[in-house]
Short mmCIF file of C-alpha atoms in Angstrom, two decimals:
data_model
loop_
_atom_site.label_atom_id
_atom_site.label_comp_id
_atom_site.label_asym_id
_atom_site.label_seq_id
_atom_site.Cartn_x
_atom_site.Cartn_y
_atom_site.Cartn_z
CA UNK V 30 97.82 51.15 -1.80
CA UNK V 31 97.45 51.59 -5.58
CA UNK V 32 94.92 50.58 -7.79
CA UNK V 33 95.57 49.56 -11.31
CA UNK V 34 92.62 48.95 -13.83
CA UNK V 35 93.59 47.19 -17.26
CA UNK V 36 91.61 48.58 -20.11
CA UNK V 37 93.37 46.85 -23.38
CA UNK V 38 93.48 43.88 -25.67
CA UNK V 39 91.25 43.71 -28.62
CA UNK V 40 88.07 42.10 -27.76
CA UNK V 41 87.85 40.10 -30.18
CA UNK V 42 85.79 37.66 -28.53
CA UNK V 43 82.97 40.27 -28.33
CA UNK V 44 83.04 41.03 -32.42
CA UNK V 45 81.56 42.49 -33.83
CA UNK V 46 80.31 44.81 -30.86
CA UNK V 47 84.02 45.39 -30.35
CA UNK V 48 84.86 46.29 -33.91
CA UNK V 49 84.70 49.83 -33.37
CA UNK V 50 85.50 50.49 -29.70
CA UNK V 51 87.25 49.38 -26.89
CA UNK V 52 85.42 46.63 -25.26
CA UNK V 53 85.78 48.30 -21.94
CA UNK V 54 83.49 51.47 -23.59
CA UNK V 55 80.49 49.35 -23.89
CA UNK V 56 77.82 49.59 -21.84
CA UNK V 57 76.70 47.09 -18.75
CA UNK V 58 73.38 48.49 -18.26
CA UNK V 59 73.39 51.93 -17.89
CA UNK V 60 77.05 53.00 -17.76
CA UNK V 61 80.66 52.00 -19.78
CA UNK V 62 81.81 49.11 -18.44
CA UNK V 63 85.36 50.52 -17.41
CA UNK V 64 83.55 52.45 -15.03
CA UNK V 65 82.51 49.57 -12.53
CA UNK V 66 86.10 48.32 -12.15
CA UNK V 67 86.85 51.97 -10.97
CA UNK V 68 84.09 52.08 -8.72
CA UNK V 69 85.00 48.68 -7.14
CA UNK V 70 88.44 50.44 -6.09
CA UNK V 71 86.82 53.63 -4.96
CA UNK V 72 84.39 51.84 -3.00
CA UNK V 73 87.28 49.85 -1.15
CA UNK V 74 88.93 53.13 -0.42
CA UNK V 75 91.58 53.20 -3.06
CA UNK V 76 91.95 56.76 -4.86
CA UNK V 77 95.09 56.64 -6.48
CA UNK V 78 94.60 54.41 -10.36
CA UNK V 79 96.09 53.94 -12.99
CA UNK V 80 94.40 52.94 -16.48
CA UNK V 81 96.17 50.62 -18.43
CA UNK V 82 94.99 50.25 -21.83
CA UNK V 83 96.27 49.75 -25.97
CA UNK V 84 94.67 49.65 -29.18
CA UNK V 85 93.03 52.70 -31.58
CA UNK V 86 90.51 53.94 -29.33
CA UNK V 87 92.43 55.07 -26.44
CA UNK V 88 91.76 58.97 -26.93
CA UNK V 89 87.60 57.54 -26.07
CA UNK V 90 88.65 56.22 -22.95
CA UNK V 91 90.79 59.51 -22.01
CA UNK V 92 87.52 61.57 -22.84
CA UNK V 93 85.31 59.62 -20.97
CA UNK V 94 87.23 59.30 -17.41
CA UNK V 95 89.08 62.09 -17.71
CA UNK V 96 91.08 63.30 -14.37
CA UNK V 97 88.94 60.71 -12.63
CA UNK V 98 87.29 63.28 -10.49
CA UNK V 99 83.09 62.42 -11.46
CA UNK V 100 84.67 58.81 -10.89
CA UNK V 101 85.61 59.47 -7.33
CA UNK V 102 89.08 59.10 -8.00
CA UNK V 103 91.91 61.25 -6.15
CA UNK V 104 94.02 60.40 -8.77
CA UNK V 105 93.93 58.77 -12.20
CA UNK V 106 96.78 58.50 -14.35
CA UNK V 107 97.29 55.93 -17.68
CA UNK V 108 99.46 53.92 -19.51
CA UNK V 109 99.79 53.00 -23.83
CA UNK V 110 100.51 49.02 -24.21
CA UNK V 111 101.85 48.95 -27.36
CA UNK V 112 100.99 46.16 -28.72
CA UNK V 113 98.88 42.91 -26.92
CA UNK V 114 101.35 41.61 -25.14
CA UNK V 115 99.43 40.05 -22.54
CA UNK V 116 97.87 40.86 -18.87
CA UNK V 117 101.51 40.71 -16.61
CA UNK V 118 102.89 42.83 -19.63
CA UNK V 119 100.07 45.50 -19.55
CA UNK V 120 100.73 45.28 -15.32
CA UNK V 121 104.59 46.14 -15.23
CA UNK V 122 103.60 49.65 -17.13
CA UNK V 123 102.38 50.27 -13.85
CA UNK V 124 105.65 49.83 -11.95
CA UNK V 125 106.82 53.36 -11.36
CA UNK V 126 103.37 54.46 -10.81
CA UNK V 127 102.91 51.78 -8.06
CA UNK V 128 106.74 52.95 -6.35
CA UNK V 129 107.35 50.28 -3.99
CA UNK V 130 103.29 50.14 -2.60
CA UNK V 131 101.17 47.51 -2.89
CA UNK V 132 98.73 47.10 -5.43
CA UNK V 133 95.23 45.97 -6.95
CA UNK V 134 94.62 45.07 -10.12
CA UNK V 135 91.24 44.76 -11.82
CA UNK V 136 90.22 43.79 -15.29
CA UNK V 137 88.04 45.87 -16.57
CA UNK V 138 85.75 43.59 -17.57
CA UNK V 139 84.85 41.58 -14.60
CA UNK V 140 81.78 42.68 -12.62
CA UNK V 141 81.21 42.03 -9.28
CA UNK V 142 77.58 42.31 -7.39
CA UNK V 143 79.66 42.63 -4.48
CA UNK V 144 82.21 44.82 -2.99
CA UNK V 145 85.63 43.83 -2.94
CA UNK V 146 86.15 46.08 0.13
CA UNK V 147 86.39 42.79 2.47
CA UNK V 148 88.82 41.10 0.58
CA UNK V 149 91.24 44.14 0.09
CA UNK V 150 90.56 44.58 4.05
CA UNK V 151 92.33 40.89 4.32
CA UNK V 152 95.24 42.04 1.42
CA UNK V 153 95.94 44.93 3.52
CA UNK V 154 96.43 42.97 6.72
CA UNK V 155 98.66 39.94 4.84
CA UNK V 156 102.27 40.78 6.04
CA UNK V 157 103.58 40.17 1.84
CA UNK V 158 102.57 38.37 -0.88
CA UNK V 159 100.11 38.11 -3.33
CA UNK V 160 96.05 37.29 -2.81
CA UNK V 161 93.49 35.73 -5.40
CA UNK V 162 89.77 36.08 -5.12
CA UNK V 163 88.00 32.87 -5.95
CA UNK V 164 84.78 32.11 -7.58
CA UNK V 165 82.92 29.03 -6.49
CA UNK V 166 82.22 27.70 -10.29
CA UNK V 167 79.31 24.35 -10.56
CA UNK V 168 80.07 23.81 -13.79
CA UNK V 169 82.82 21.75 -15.11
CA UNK V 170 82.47 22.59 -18.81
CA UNK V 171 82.69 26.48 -17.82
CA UNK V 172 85.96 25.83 -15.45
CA UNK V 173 87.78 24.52 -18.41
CA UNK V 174 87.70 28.09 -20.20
CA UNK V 175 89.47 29.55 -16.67
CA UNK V 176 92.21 29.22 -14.71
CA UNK V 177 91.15 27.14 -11.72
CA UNK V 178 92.83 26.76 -8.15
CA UNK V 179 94.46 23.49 -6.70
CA UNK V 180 94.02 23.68 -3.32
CA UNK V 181 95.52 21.57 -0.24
CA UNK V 182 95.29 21.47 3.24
CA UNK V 183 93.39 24.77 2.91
CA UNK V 184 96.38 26.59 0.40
CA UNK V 185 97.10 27.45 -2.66
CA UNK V 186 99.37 24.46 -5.23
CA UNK V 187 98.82 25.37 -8.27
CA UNK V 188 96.93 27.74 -10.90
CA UNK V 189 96.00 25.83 -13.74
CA UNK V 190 94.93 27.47 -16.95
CA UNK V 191 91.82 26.06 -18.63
CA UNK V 192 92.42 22.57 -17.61
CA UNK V 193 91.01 19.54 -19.03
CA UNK V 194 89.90 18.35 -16.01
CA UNK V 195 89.62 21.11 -13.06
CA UNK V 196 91.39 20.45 -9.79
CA UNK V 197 88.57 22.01 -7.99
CA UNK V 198 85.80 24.36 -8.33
CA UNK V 199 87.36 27.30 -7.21
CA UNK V 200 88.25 29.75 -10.10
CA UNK V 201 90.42 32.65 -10.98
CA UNK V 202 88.50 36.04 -11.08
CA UNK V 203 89.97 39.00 -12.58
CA UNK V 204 90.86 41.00 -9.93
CA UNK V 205 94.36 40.45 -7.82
CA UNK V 206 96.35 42.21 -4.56
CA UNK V 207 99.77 42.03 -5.03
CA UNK V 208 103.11 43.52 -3.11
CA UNK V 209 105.85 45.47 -4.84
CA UNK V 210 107.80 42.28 -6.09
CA UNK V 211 105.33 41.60 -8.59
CA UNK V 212 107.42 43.96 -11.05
CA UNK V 213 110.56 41.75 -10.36
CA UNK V 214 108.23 38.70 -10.61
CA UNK V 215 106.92 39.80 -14.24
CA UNK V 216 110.49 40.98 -15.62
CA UNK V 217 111.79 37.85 -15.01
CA UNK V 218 109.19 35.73 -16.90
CA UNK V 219 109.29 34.46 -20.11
CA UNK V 220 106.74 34.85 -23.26
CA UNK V 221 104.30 32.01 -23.37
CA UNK V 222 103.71 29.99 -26.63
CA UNK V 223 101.35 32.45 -27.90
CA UNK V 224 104.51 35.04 -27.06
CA UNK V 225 102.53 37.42 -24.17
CA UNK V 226 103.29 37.37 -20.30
CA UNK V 227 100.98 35.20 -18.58
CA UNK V 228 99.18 36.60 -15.58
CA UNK V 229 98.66 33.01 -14.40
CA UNK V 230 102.82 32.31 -14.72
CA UNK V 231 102.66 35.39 -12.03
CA UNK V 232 100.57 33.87 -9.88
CA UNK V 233 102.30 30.14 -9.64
CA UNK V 234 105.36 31.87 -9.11
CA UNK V 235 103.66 33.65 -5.60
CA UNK V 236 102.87 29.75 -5.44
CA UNK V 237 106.21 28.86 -5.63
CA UNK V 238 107.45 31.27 -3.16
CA UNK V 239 104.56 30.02 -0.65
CA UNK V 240 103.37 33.95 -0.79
CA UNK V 241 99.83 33.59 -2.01
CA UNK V 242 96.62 33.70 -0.06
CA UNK V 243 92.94 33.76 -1.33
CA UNK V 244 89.39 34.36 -0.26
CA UNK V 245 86.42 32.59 -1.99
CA UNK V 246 83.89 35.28 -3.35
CA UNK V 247 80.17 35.40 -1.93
CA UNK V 248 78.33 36.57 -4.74
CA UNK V 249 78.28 37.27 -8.43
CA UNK V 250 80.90 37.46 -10.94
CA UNK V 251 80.94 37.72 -14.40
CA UNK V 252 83.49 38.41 -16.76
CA UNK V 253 81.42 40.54 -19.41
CA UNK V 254 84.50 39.91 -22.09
CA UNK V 255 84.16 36.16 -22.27
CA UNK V 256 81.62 35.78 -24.92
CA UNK V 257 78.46 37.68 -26.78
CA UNK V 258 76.48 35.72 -24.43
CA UNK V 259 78.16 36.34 -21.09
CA UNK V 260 78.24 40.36 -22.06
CA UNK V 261 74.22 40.24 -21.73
CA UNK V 262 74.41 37.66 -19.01
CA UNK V 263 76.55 40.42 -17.11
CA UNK V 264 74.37 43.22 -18.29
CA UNK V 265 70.95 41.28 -17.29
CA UNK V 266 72.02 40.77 -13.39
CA UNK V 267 73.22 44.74 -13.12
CA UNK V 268 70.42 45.59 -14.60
CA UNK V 269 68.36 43.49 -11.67
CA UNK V 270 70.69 43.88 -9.22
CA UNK V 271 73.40 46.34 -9.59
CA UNK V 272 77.16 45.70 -9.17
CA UNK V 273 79.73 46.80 -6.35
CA UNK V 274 77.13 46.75 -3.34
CA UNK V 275 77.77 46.53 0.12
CA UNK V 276 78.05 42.74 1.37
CA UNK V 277 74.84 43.47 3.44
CA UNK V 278 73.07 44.20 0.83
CA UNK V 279 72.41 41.19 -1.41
CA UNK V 280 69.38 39.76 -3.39
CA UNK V 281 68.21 36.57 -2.81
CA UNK V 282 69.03 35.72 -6.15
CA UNK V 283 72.88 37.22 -6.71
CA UNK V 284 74.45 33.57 -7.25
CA UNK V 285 77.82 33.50 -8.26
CA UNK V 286 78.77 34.07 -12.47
#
C-alpha cells in the first residue's frame, strides 16, 4: 500500500500567514504541519509516499523532508501540480507512483489526535473499493462548509458538498483509502464550474459503483487550512494533546474538530 500526501493549493484562506509560504510549512505547535500527515502514514505502517504539492515554494518543502528518512519514511518521492487544478487532479500525479496498489491519501492539513492505523487496518481487509473516514460534526452551520455523508440502511448514498441543509452529521475528513481504479475514476471526470477535478465527484462515483465503505472517527479532527481561526484551534489541542496517538491513549477532553 502507498501513501500519498497532498501538499499544494494556495492557502489563501490562511492570508496573510500564507503569503509567503506554503501553508503546509507552518507550524501546528512545535513542528511544520506537513509533517503530521506523514507521521499518520508512518504510524499505520505505510513507508512508501509520495508528496504532492504546486505553487513557488516547493524547493522549502524539498529541504525540509528531504529523502524522508528523519520522517520515518522508506521512501518519499514528489510530484509539481502545475497549476491549482484541484484535489483528484493533484491525486492522478500519483498514478505511476501508486502502479496498480492501493492507496491513502491525506491532506496535509488535516490533523488527527488519533491514529488512523484502525481504519487503514479495515481498508486493507475491504476486498476493492474506496473507504471514507467520517467525522461526527454537532454543528449544522459548520457542516454546510463540508462535504457531508447521506447515509441509508447503514451505507453510503451520496456525498454532498457544503449543503444547505446536511443529510446527516457525518462529515468528510481529509484523508481517503482508495484501490487502483481511482486513476481511471479521475481521468474520466470532468472540470467542475470553478474548472478543477472534484475529489467529492470521485467519491460519488465509488457511490455509484456501490464500492465505498466508511468508518466514523473517535476523536479529534481539524482541518488547520479552513480558516485563521481553525489554524490556532488545531494548534491549541496539539499543543494539549498531541496528534497521531495510539487509540488507547486519549484525553478526556479530545472531542471531535
Amino acid at each position: 500500500m502507498k501513501g500519498v500526501v497532498l501538499a499544494g493549493g494556495t492557502g489563501s484562506r490562511l492570508d496573510p500567514l500564507t503569503r509567503i509560504t506554503n501553508k503546509h510549512l507552518l507550524p501546528i505547535y512545535d513542528r511544520p504541519m506537513v509533517t503530521y500527515a506523514i507521521e499518520a502514514l508512518v504510524g499505520a505502517g505505510i513507508g512508501e509516499v509520495m508528496v504532492v504539492t504546486g505553487g513557488t515554494h516547493a524547493g522549502e518543502l524539498f529541504r525540509l523532508l528531504g529523502n524522508g528518512s528523519e520522517w520515518g519514511v522508506d521512501r518519499l518521492l514528489y510530484s509539481y501540480q502545475d497549476r491549482p487544478g484541484g484535489i483528484a487532479e493533484a491525486l492522478g500525479l500519483a498514478r505511476h507512483f501508486v502502479n496498480g496498489d492501493r492507496v491513502v491519501v491525506m491532506l496535509a492539513d488535516n490533523i488527527f489526535g488519533q491514529s488512523i492505523s484502525g481504519w487503514v487496518a479495515n481498508f486493507e481487509a475491504q476486498e476493492a473499493g474506496a473507504r471514507l473516514l467520517l467525522a461526527d460534526i454537532d454543528d449544522p452551520c459548520h457542516l454546510c462548509h463540508l462535504g457531508v455523508a447521506e447515509i441509508d440502511s447503514g451505507r453510503i448514498v451520496a456525498i454532498v458538498e457544503k449543503p444547505d441543509v446536511p443529510p446527516s452529521r457525518l462529515a468528510v475528513t481529509g484523508v481517503y483509502g482508495y484501490d487502483a481504479s481511482v486513476f481511471e475514476t479521475i481521468a474520466e471526470l470532468a472540470p467542475s464550474g470553478r474548472g478543477e477535478l472534484e475529489i467529492t465527484d470521485v467519491n460519488n462515483a465509488f457511490v455509484d459503483r456501490g464500492s465505498i465503505e466508511f468508518d466514523v472517527l473517535d476523536g479529534f479532527w481539524g482541518d488547520a487550512g479552513e480558516s485563521i481561526a481553525a489554524y490556532y484551534e488545531v494548534n491549541d489541542f496539539v499543543r494539549r494533546g498531541g496528534a497521531n496517538r495510539p487509540s488507547a491513549d486519549r484525553p478526556g477532553d479530545d472531542q471531535p474538530g
